[in-house]
């Protein structure tokens, strides 16, 4: 990379070592996040967890976090170049996609936990909101050519603070505040509900507990993760709005935590008991081969076989051992 076309270190008074630390942390954090996202996507595909709506939401969030982390690996050292503007657009778009998927997960948690209603039928609407709205928002800075070199990476240039806060940090402050209130209310509500169930048993309660287990528990930590990792980037941008001086410690924490959701999400995803119980070599191998092996279907008596669980991939299965034993018993009775 030639130094004549690169702005070099424009931060911290041209202190090259600090700039190298910032870039090193940026690439490391983004790489770890990418690995974490690929792990989540791989496990969901491997064990066909995508058949459960809550797991599909985790899948969509992980895909968005993966693409957002990829943006932090771009070079970003060529100001006012098409590659720099593309990086800025990419980061704006996929940061919004991640944020909106977190919002959709929170909405789903509220419906499941408070109203005890599923939102599977809203899945198409979630996709429209999460992929289309960010596209419109991320195009606004092209109006006055605001995208460009922004210091440690390409984004909205410092001389356009109204774009920074108008299309990202302003809405982000409001959304994070709402997410925090919703998450706090949901947590208190669920604790009271679970406490009221102690010592009780009836089929309706058991069905509600099953909804909580399948739809809420896998998702409940992801909004909290996003809220926690957004603290230092928010503090850093507030400091930027008050003072144009770059504080090395705040920028370091910003670039450390901003690309990190994929890594922390992967840790939480792995700690799920149902997932952990499957991560053995035998089960992984069996699940992998099942994607490339056709299931044996016996169709002589399809009308007589009923499965208590209805899934898209369930097939009629006849227990040949039981059938054989039953045939032997019938023969013996006839002889008697």
mmCIF file of C-alpha atoms in Angstrom:
data_model
loop_
_atom_site.group_PDB
_atom_site.id
_atom_site.type_symbol
_atom_site.label_atom_id
_atom_site.label_comp_id
_atom_site.label_asym_id
_atom_site.label_seq_id
_atom_site.Cartn_x
_atom_site.Cartn_y
_atom_site.Cartn_z
ATOM 1 C CA UNK A 1 0.000 0.000 0.000
ATOM 2 C CA UNK A 2 1.682 3.205 -1.098
ATOM 3 C CA UNK A 3 1.941 6.020 1.377
ATOM 4 C CA UNK A 4 1.252 8.732 -1.205
ATOM 5 C CA UNK A 5 -2.338 7.561 -1.741
ATOM 6 C CA UNK A 6 -3.009 6.723 1.878
ATOM 7 C CA UNK A 7 -3.791 9.308 4.511
ATOM 8 C CA UNK A 8 -1.543 7.475 6.955
ATOM 9 C CA UNK A 9 -2.169 8.071 10.633
ATOM 10 C CA UNK A 10 -4.367 11.133 11.020
ATOM 11 C CA UNK A 11 -5.309 10.364 14.635
ATOM 12 C CA UNK A 12 -3.667 11.249 17.959
ATOM 13 C CA UNK A 13 -1.365 13.822 16.427
ATOM 14 C CA UNK A 14 0.026 11.351 13.896
ATOM 15 C CA UNK A 15 1.109 8.864 16.576
ATOM 16 C CA UNK A 16 1.704 5.848 14.332
ATOM 17 C CA UNK A 17 1.921 3.254 17.123
ATOM 18 C CA UNK A 18 -1.497 4.163 18.520
ATOM 19 C CA UNK A 19 -3.012 3.981 15.037
ATOM 20 C CA UNK A 20 -1.499 0.537 14.515
ATOM 21 C CA UNK A 21 -2.955 -0.640 17.828
ATOM 22 C CA UNK A 22 -6.390 0.626 16.820
ATOM 23 C CA UNK A 23 -6.208 -1.154 13.455
ATOM 24 C CA UNK A 24 -4.865 -4.351 15.033
ATOM 25 C CA UNK A 25 -7.682 -4.465 17.582
ATOM 26 C CA UNK A 26 -10.198 -3.706 14.839
ATOM 27 C CA UNK A 27 -9.070 -6.598 12.639
ATOM 28 C CA UNK A 28 -8.783 -9.022 15.561
ATOM 29 C CA UNK A 29 -12.224 -8.197 16.960
ATOM 30 C CA UNK A 30 -13.845 -8.425 13.524
ATOM 31 C CA UNK A 31 -12.140 -11.746 12.759
ATOM 32 C CA UNK A 32 -13.289 -13.292 16.036
ATOM 33 C CA UNK A 33 -16.818 -12.072 15.353
ATOM 34 C CA UNK A 34 -16.791 -13.613 11.883
ATOM 35 C CA UNK A 35 -15.647 -16.954 13.309
ATOM 36 C CA UNK A 36 -18.390 -16.804 15.950
ATOM 37 C CA UNK A 37 -21.091 -16.047 13.383
ATOM 38 C CA UNK A 38 -19.942 -18.859 11.102
ATOM 39 C CA UNK A 39 -20.037 -21.236 14.053
ATOM 40 C CA UNK A 40 -23.652 -20.300 14.875
ATOM 41 C CA UNK A 41 -24.782 -20.564 11.258
ATOM 42 C CA UNK A 42 -22.985 -23.894 10.887
ATOM 43 C CA UNK A 43 -24.537 -25.447 14.004
ATOM 44 C CA UNK A 44 -28.030 -24.249 13.093
ATOM 45 C CA UNK A 45 -27.662 -25.742 9.618
ATOM 46 C CA UNK A 46 -26.002 -28.937 10.855
ATOM 47 C CA UNK A 47 -28.688 -29.894 13.366
ATOM 48 C CA UNK A 48 -31.570 -28.394 11.347
ATOM 49 C CA UNK A 49 -32.369 -26.036 14.198
ATOM 50 C CA UNK A 50 -33.762 -23.626 11.596
ATOM 51 C CA UNK A 51 -37.010 -25.598 11.766
ATOM 52 C CA UNK A 52 -37.723 -23.694 15.012
ATOM 53 C CA UNK A 53 -38.673 -20.037 14.521
ATOM 54 C CA UNK A 54 -36.578 -18.774 17.446
ATOM 55 C CA UNK A 55 -33.504 -20.439 15.972
ATOM 56 C CA UNK A 56 -34.201 -18.845 12.589
ATOM 57 C CA UNK A 57 -34.179 -15.437 14.255
ATOM 58 C CA UNK A 58 -30.763 -16.244 15.716
ATOM 59 C CA UNK A 59 -29.677 -17.360 12.241
ATOM 60 C CA UNK A 60 -30.760 -14.075 10.637
ATOM 61 C CA UNK A 61 -29.063 -12.030 13.365
ATOM 62 C CA UNK A 62 -25.844 -14.024 12.932
ATOM 63 C CA UNK A 63 -25.856 -13.534 9.165
ATOM 64 C CA UNK A 64 -26.259 -9.788 9.625
ATOM 65 C CA UNK A 65 -23.515 -9.660 12.285
ATOM 66 C CA UNK A 66 -21.223 -11.651 9.989
ATOM 67 C CA UNK A 67 -21.663 -9.193 7.112
ATOM 68 C CA UNK A 68 -21.244 -6.243 9.457
ATOM 69 C CA UNK A 69 -17.972 -7.675 10.790
ATOM 70 C CA UNK A 70 -16.699 -8.191 7.255
ATOM 71 C CA UNK A 71 -16.993 -4.420 6.771
ATOM 72 C CA UNK A 72 -14.483 -3.828 9.577
ATOM 73 C CA UNK A 73 -11.890 -5.871 7.666
ATOM 74 C CA UNK A 74 -11.889 -3.511 4.701
ATOM 75 C CA UNK A 75 -8.716 -1.479 4.347
ATOM 76 C CA UNK A 76 -10.316 1.950 4.624
ATOM 77 C CA UNK A 77 -7.102 3.845 3.915
ATOM 78 C CA UNK A 78 -8.049 5.608 0.687
ATOM 79 C CA UNK A 79 -10.053 8.798 1.315
ATOM 80 C CA UNK A 80 -12.702 9.832 -1.209
ATOM 81 C CA UNK A 81 -12.178 6.637 -3.205
ATOM 82 C CA UNK A 82 -14.958 4.322 -4.366
ATOM 83 C CA UNK A 83 -13.676 1.545 -2.069
ATOM 84 C CA UNK A 84 -13.788 3.836 0.970
ATOM 85 C CA UNK A 85 -17.310 4.986 0.168
ATOM 86 C CA UNK A 86 -18.373 1.384 -0.364
ATOM 87 C CA UNK A 87 -16.976 0.424 3.047
ATOM 88 C CA UNK A 88 -18.850 3.334 4.648
ATOM 89 C CA UNK A 89 -22.103 2.328 2.955
ATOM 90 C CA UNK A 90 -21.567 -1.336 3.881
ATOM 91 C CA UNK A 91 -21.018 -0.557 7.579
ATOM 92 C CA UNK A 92 -24.007 1.767 7.762
ATOM 93 C CA UNK A 93 -26.295 -0.727 6.058
ATOM 94 C CA UNK A 94 -25.365 -3.826 8.038
ATOM 95 C CA UNK A 95 -25.123 -2.043 11.392
ATOM 96 C CA UNK A 96 -28.743 -1.050 10.818
ATOM 97 C CA UNK A 97 -29.656 -4.591 9.790
ATOM 98 C CA UNK A 98 -28.155 -5.967 13.017
ATOM 99 C CA UNK A 99 -29.972 -3.358 15.092
ATOM 100 C CA UNK A 100 -33.342 -4.074 13.483
ATOM 101 C CA UNK A 101 -32.984 -7.839 13.908
ATOM 102 C CA UNK A 102 -32.315 -7.213 17.604
ATOM 103 C CA UNK A 103 -35.508 -5.129 17.657
ATOM 104 C CA UNK A 104 -37.486 -7.927 15.961
ATOM 105 C CA UNK A 105 -36.161 -10.460 18.465
ATOM 106 C CA UNK A 106 -37.255 -8.157 21.282
ATOM 107 C CA UNK A 107 -40.730 -7.785 19.751
ATOM 108 C CA UNK A 108 -40.942 -11.558 19.431
ATOM 109 C CA UNK A 109 -39.952 -11.941 23.097
ATOM 110 C CA UNK A 110 -42.639 -9.479 24.166
ATOM 111 C CA UNK A 111 -45.333 -11.319 22.197
ATOM 112 C CA UNK A 112 -44.224 -14.723 23.500
ATOM 113 C CA UNK A 113 -43.568 -13.747 27.100
ATOM 114 C CA UNK A 114 -46.330 -11.255 27.837
ATOM 115 C CA UNK A 115 -49.126 -12.048 25.382
ATOM 116 C CA UNK A 116 -48.202 -15.739 25.012
ATOM 117 C CA UNK A 117 -48.579 -15.416 21.261
ATOM 118 C CA UNK A 118 -46.290 -16.636 18.521
ATOM 119 C CA UNK A 119 -45.105 -14.320 15.757
ATOM 120 C CA UNK A 120 -44.087 -16.866 13.120
ATOM 121 C CA UNK A 121 -46.584 -15.374 10.680
ATOM 122 C CA UNK A 122 -44.715 -12.042 10.932
ATOM 123 C CA UNK A 123 -41.483 -13.562 9.627
ATOM 124 C CA UNK A 124 -41.909 -12.098 6.136
ATOM 125 C CA UNK A 125 -42.552 -8.677 7.673
ATOM 126 C CA UNK A 126 -39.405 -8.968 9.785
ATOM 127 C CA UNK A 127 -37.391 -9.529 6.607
ATOM 128 C CA UNK A 128 -38.925 -6.543 4.841
ATOM 129 C CA UNK A 129 -38.172 -4.283 7.816
ATOM 130 C CA UNK A 130 -34.668 -5.550 8.516
ATOM 131 C CA UNK A 131 -33.311 -5.654 4.963
ATOM 132 C CA UNK A 132 -35.198 -2.875 3.141
ATOM 133 C CA UNK A 133 -35.355 0.006 5.629
ATOM 134 C CA UNK A 134 -31.544 0.018 6.177
ATOM 135 C CA UNK A 135 -31.029 0.211 2.426
ATOM 136 C CA UNK A 136 -32.995 3.466 2.262
ATOM 137 C CA UNK A 137 -31.304 4.952 5.328
ATOM 138 C CA UNK A 138 -27.771 4.073 4.212
ATOM 139 C CA UNK A 139 -28.286 5.847 0.875
ATOM 140 C CA UNK A 140 -29.006 9.260 2.458
ATOM 141 C CA UNK A 141 -25.327 10.291 2.955
ATOM 142 C CA UNK A 142 -24.767 9.990 -0.795
ATOM 143 C CA UNK A 143 -26.921 13.101 -1.190
ATOM 144 C CA UNK A 144 -24.062 15.442 -0.257
ATOM 145 C CA UNK A 145 -21.160 13.015 -0.567
ATOM 146 C CA UNK A 146 -20.793 12.546 3.200
ATOM 147 C CA UNK A 147 -19.203 9.110 3.082
ATOM 148 C CA UNK A 148 -15.415 9.057 3.291
ATOM 149 C CA UNK A 149 -12.419 8.553 5.523
ATOM 150 C CA UNK A 150 -13.461 8.919 9.164
ATOM 151 C CA UNK A 151 -10.234 8.143 11.035
ATOM 152 C CA UNK A 152 -9.829 4.482 11.968
ATOM 153 C CA UNK A 153 -12.238 3.345 9.240
ATOM 154 C CA UNK A 154 -14.417 4.729 6.469
ATOM 155 C CA UNK A 155 -17.815 6.022 7.453
ATOM 156 C CA UNK A 156 -19.521 9.439 7.576
ATOM 157 C CA UNK A 157 -16.812 12.090 7.620
ATOM 158 C CA UNK A 158 -16.357 14.169 10.821
ATOM 159 C CA UNK A 159 -17.447 17.396 9.120
ATOM 160 C CA UNK A 160 -20.973 15.961 8.732
ATOM 161 C CA UNK A 161 -22.018 15.345 12.366
ATOM 162 C CA UNK A 162 -25.693 15.925 11.545
ATOM 163 C CA UNK A 163 -25.628 12.878 9.265
ATOM 164 C CA UNK A 164 -23.897 10.802 11.938
ATOM 165 C CA UNK A 165 -26.526 11.583 14.533
ATOM 166 C CA UNK A 166 -29.428 11.917 12.117
ATOM 167 C CA UNK A 167 -29.209 8.499 10.478
ATOM 168 C CA UNK A 168 -27.461 6.491 13.172
ATOM 169 C CA UNK A 169 -26.668 7.741 16.669
ATOM 170 C CA UNK A 170 -29.872 9.706 17.200
ATOM 171 C CA UNK A 171 -32.153 6.757 16.315
ATOM 172 C CA UNK A 172 -29.737 4.402 18.084
ATOM 173 C CA UNK A 173 -30.043 6.328 21.376
ATOM 174 C CA UNK A 174 -33.834 6.155 21.184
ATOM 175 C CA UNK A 175 -33.979 2.494 20.151
ATOM 176 C CA UNK A 176 -31.500 1.379 22.803
ATOM 177 C CA UNK A 177 -33.510 3.221 25.445
ATOM 178 C CA UNK A 178 -36.695 1.481 24.311
ATOM 179 C CA UNK A 179 -34.933 -1.895 24.152
ATOM 180 C CA UNK A 180 -33.645 -1.450 27.688
ATOM 181 C CA UNK A 181 -37.132 -0.615 29.006
ATOM 182 C CA UNK A 182 -38.702 -3.539 27.119
ATOM 183 C CA UNK A 183 -36.044 -5.978 28.276
ATOM 184 C CA UNK A 184 -36.334 -4.841 31.889
ATOM 185 C CA UNK A 185 -40.130 -5.107 31.820
ATOM 186 C CA UNK A 186 -39.992 -8.534 30.156
ATOM 187 C CA UNK A 187 -37.500 -9.847 32.717
ATOM 188 C CA UNK A 188 -39.617 -8.677 35.669
ATOM 189 C CA UNK A 189 -42.814 -10.025 34.092
ATOM 190 C CA UNK A 190 -41.327 -13.466 33.402
ATOM 191 C CA UNK A 191 -39.896 -13.774 36.907
ATOM 192 C CA UNK A 192 -43.286 -12.996 38.421
ATOM 193 C CA UNK A 193 -45.002 -15.426 36.078
ATOM 194 C CA UNK A 194 -42.590 -18.265 36.843
ATOM 195 C CA UNK A 195 -42.893 -17.613 40.580
ATOM 196 C CA UNK A 196 -46.700 -17.746 40.372
ATOM 197 C CA UNK A 197 -46.465 -21.212 38.785
ATOM 198 C CA UNK A 198 -44.642 -22.791 41.704
ATOM 199 C CA UNK A 199 -46.555 -25.815 43.012
ATOM 200 C CA UNK A 200 -49.164 -25.655 40.247
ATOM 201 C CA UNK A 201 -49.837 -28.059 37.433
ATOM 202 C CA UNK A 202 -52.329 -28.081 34.594
ATOM 203 C CA UNK A 203 -52.057 -28.743 30.860
ATOM 204 C CA UNK A 204 -52.411 -25.061 29.928
ATOM 205 C CA UNK A 205 -49.510 -24.098 32.175
ATOM 206 C CA UNK A 206 -47.386 -26.864 30.692
ATOM 207 C CA UNK A 207 -48.081 -25.590 27.184
ATOM 208 C CA UNK A 208 -47.104 -22.076 28.250
ATOM 209 C CA UNK A 209 -43.902 -23.367 29.822
ATOM 210 C CA UNK A 210 -43.091 -25.163 26.586
ATOM 211 C CA UNK A 211 -43.496 -21.903 24.651
ATOM 212 C CA UNK A 212 -41.158 -20.224 27.117
ATOM 213 C CA UNK A 213 -38.639 -23.005 26.714
ATOM 214 C CA UNK A 214 -38.642 -23.105 22.908
ATOM 215 C CA UNK A 215 -39.284 -19.479 21.960
ATOM 216 C CA UNK A 216 -38.001 -17.289 24.794
ATOM 217 C CA UNK A 217 -35.037 -18.913 26.473
ATOM 218 C CA UNK A 218 -32.941 -19.235 23.282
ATOM 219 C CA UNK A 219 -33.489 -15.535 22.471
ATOM 220 C CA UNK A 220 -33.540 -13.751 25.805
ATOM 221 C CA UNK A 221 -29.826 -12.912 25.983
ATOM 222 C CA UNK A 222 -29.240 -11.491 22.486
ATOM 223 C CA UNK A 223 -30.858 -8.059 23.023
ATOM 224 C CA UNK A 224 -28.941 -7.751 26.302
ATOM 225 C CA UNK A 225 -25.681 -8.590 24.510
ATOM 226 C CA UNK A 226 -26.303 -5.851 21.952
ATOM 227 C CA UNK A 227 -27.172 -3.329 24.658
ATOM 228 C CA UNK A 228 -24.031 -4.158 26.636
ATOM 229 C CA UNK A 229 -21.691 -3.953 23.647
ATOM 230 C CA UNK A 230 -23.189 -0.625 22.543
ATOM 231 C CA UNK A 231 -22.226 1.220 25.735
ATOM 232 C CA UNK A 232 -18.662 2.217 24.819
ATOM 233 C CA UNK A 233 -19.399 3.158 21.180
ATOM 234 C CA UNK A 234 -22.196 5.407 22.466
ATOM 235 C CA UNK A 235 -19.934 7.024 25.069
ATOM 236 C CA UNK A 236 -17.270 7.586 22.432
ATOM 237 C CA UNK A 237 -19.648 9.301 20.013
ATOM 238 C CA UNK A 238 -21.074 11.477 22.774
ATOM 239 C CA UNK A 239 -17.515 12.549 23.552
ATOM 240 C CA UNK A 240 -16.963 13.238 19.827
ATOM 241 C CA UNK A 241 -20.038 15.468 19.776
ATOM 242 C CA UNK A 242 -18.799 17.451 22.769
ATOM 243 C CA UNK A 243 -15.146 17.615 21.768
ATOM 244 C CA UNK A 244 -13.418 16.943 18.441
ATOM 245 C CA UNK A 245 -10.372 15.585 20.248
ATOM 246 C CA UNK A 246 -9.821 11.852 19.789
ATOM 247 C CA UNK A 247 -9.353 10.010 23.077
ATOM 248 C CA UNK A 248 -7.258 6.897 22.527
ATOM 249 C CA UNK A 249 -8.856 4.853 25.330
ATOM 250 C CA UNK A 250 -12.428 5.538 24.202
ATOM 251 C CA UNK A 251 -11.645 4.836 20.550
ATOM 252 C CA UNK A 252 -9.900 1.610 21.522
ATOM 253 C CA UNK A 253 -12.941 0.435 23.500
ATOM 254 C CA UNK A 254 -15.215 1.513 20.646
ATOM 255 C CA UNK A 255 -13.375 -0.487 18.011
ATOM 256 C CA UNK A 256 -13.012 -3.444 20.388
ATOM 257 C CA UNK A 257 -16.720 -3.779 21.175
ATOM 258 C CA UNK A 258 -18.370 -2.553 17.951
ATOM 259 C CA UNK A 259 -17.577 -5.661 15.827
ATOM 260 C CA UNK A 260 -17.839 -8.077 18.775
ATOM 261 C CA UNK A 261 -21.537 -9.193 18.833
ATOM 262 C CA UNK A 262 -20.822 -12.265 16.729
ATOM 263 C CA UNK A 263 -18.213 -13.506 19.208
ATOM 264 C CA UNK A 264 -20.344 -13.007 22.323
ATOM 265 C CA UNK A 265 -23.437 -14.384 20.575
ATOM 266 C CA UNK A 266 -21.478 -17.552 19.750
ATOM 267 C CA UNK A 267 -20.468 -17.979 23.397
ATOM 268 C CA UNK A 268 -24.076 -17.624 24.584
ATOM 269 C CA UNK A 269 -25.283 -19.899 21.777
ATOM 270 C CA UNK A 270 -22.790 -22.592 22.820
ATOM 271 C CA UNK A 271 -23.849 -22.392 26.472
ATOM 272 C CA UNK A 272 -27.378 -23.465 25.549
ATOM 273 C CA UNK A 273 -27.849 -26.942 27.056
ATOM 274 C CA UNK A 274 -29.648 -28.352 24.050
ATOM 275 C CA UNK A 275 -26.822 -27.220 21.764
ATOM 276 C CA UNK A 276 -24.046 -28.349 24.094
ATOM 277 C CA UNK A 277 -25.536 -31.834 24.395
ATOM 278 C CA UNK A 278 -25.255 -32.298 20.628
ATOM 279 C CA UNK A 279 -21.668 -31.151 20.176
ATOM 280 C CA UNK A 280 -20.091 -34.587 20.266
ATOM 281 C CA UNK A 281 -18.188 -36.121 17.373
ATOM 282 C CA UNK A 282 -20.708 -38.924 16.846
ATOM 283 C CA UNK A 283 -23.729 -36.601 16.749
ATOM 284 C CA UNK A 284 -21.968 -34.041 14.565
ATOM 285 C CA UNK A 285 -20.951 -36.740 12.087
ATOM 286 C CA UNK A 286 -24.429 -38.261 12.053
ATOM 287 C CA UNK A 287 -26.092 -34.862 11.569
ATOM 288 C CA UNK A 288 -23.702 -33.939 8.761
ATOM 289 C CA UNK A 289 -24.296 -37.187 6.880
ATOM 290 C CA UNK A 290 -28.059 -36.801 7.276
ATOM 291 C CA UNK A 291 -27.934 -33.768 4.963
ATOM 292 C CA UNK A 292 -26.588 -35.935 2.132
ATOM 293 C CA UNK A 293 -28.352 -39.246 2.801
ATOM 294 C CA UNK A 294 -31.898 -39.829 1.658
ATOM 295 C CA UNK A 295 -34.209 -41.154 4.340
ATOM 296 C CA UNK A 296 -35.645 -44.625 3.818
ATOM 297 C CA UNK A 297 -39.389 -44.315 3.395
ATOM 298 C CA UNK A 298 -41.646 -47.371 3.728
ATOM 299 C CA UNK A 299 -44.970 -46.655 2.111
ATOM 300 C CA UNK A 300 -46.981 -49.864 2.265
ATOM 301 C CA UNK A 301 -49.173 -48.674 5.143
ATOM 302 C CA UNK A 302 -48.816 -44.857 5.232
ATOM 303 C CA UNK A 303 -52.325 -44.286 6.571
ATOM 304 C CA UNK A 304 -51.726 -46.353 9.690
ATOM 305 C CA UNK A 305 -48.679 -44.439 10.891
ATOM 306 C CA UNK A 306 -49.179 -41.230 12.875
ATOM 307 C CA UNK A 307 -46.470 -39.086 14.420
ATOM 308 C CA UNK A 308 -47.304 -37.117 17.579
ATOM 309 C CA UNK A 309 -45.025 -34.296 16.429
ATOM 310 C CA UNK A 310 -45.759 -32.631 13.134
ATOM 311 C CA UNK A 311 -42.676 -31.268 11.372
ATOM 312 C CA UNK A 312 -41.909 -30.491 7.768
ATOM 313 C CA UNK A 313 -39.297 -33.238 7.580
ATOM 314 C CA UNK A 314 -41.169 -35.964 9.485
ATOM 315 C CA UNK A 315 -41.663 -39.163 7.516
ATOM 316 C CA UNK A 316 -43.868 -42.205 8.195
ATOM 317 C CA UNK A 317 -41.718 -44.820 9.862
ATOM 318 C CA UNK A 318 -42.696 -48.408 10.589
ATOM 319 C CA UNK A 319 -40.922 -50.205 13.394
ATOM 320 C CA UNK A 320 -39.929 -53.398 11.561
ATOM 321 C CA UNK A 321 -38.859 -55.162 14.737
ATOM 322 C CA UNK A 322 -42.257 -54.718 16.367
ATOM 323 C CA UNK A 323 -44.030 -55.704 13.128
ATOM 324 C CA UNK A 324 -41.980 -58.887 12.894
ATOM 325 C CA UNK A 325 -42.695 -59.839 16.497
ATOM 326 C CA UNK A 326 -46.393 -59.194 16.015
ATOM 327 C CA UNK A 327 -46.423 -61.439 12.913
ATOM 328 C CA UNK A 328 -44.758 -64.293 14.808
ATOM 329 C CA UNK A 329 -47.310 -63.934 17.587
ATOM 330 C CA UNK A 330 -50.204 -64.072 15.124
ATOM 331 C CA UNK A 331 -48.816 -67.228 13.550
ATOM 332 C CA UNK A 332 -48.419 -68.883 16.950
ATOM 333 C CA UNK A 333 -51.999 -68.036 17.943
ATOM 334 C CA UNK A 334 -53.387 -69.443 14.691
ATOM 335 C CA UNK A 335 -51.548 -72.706 15.223
ATOM 336 C CA UNK A 336 -52.989 -73.047 18.721
#
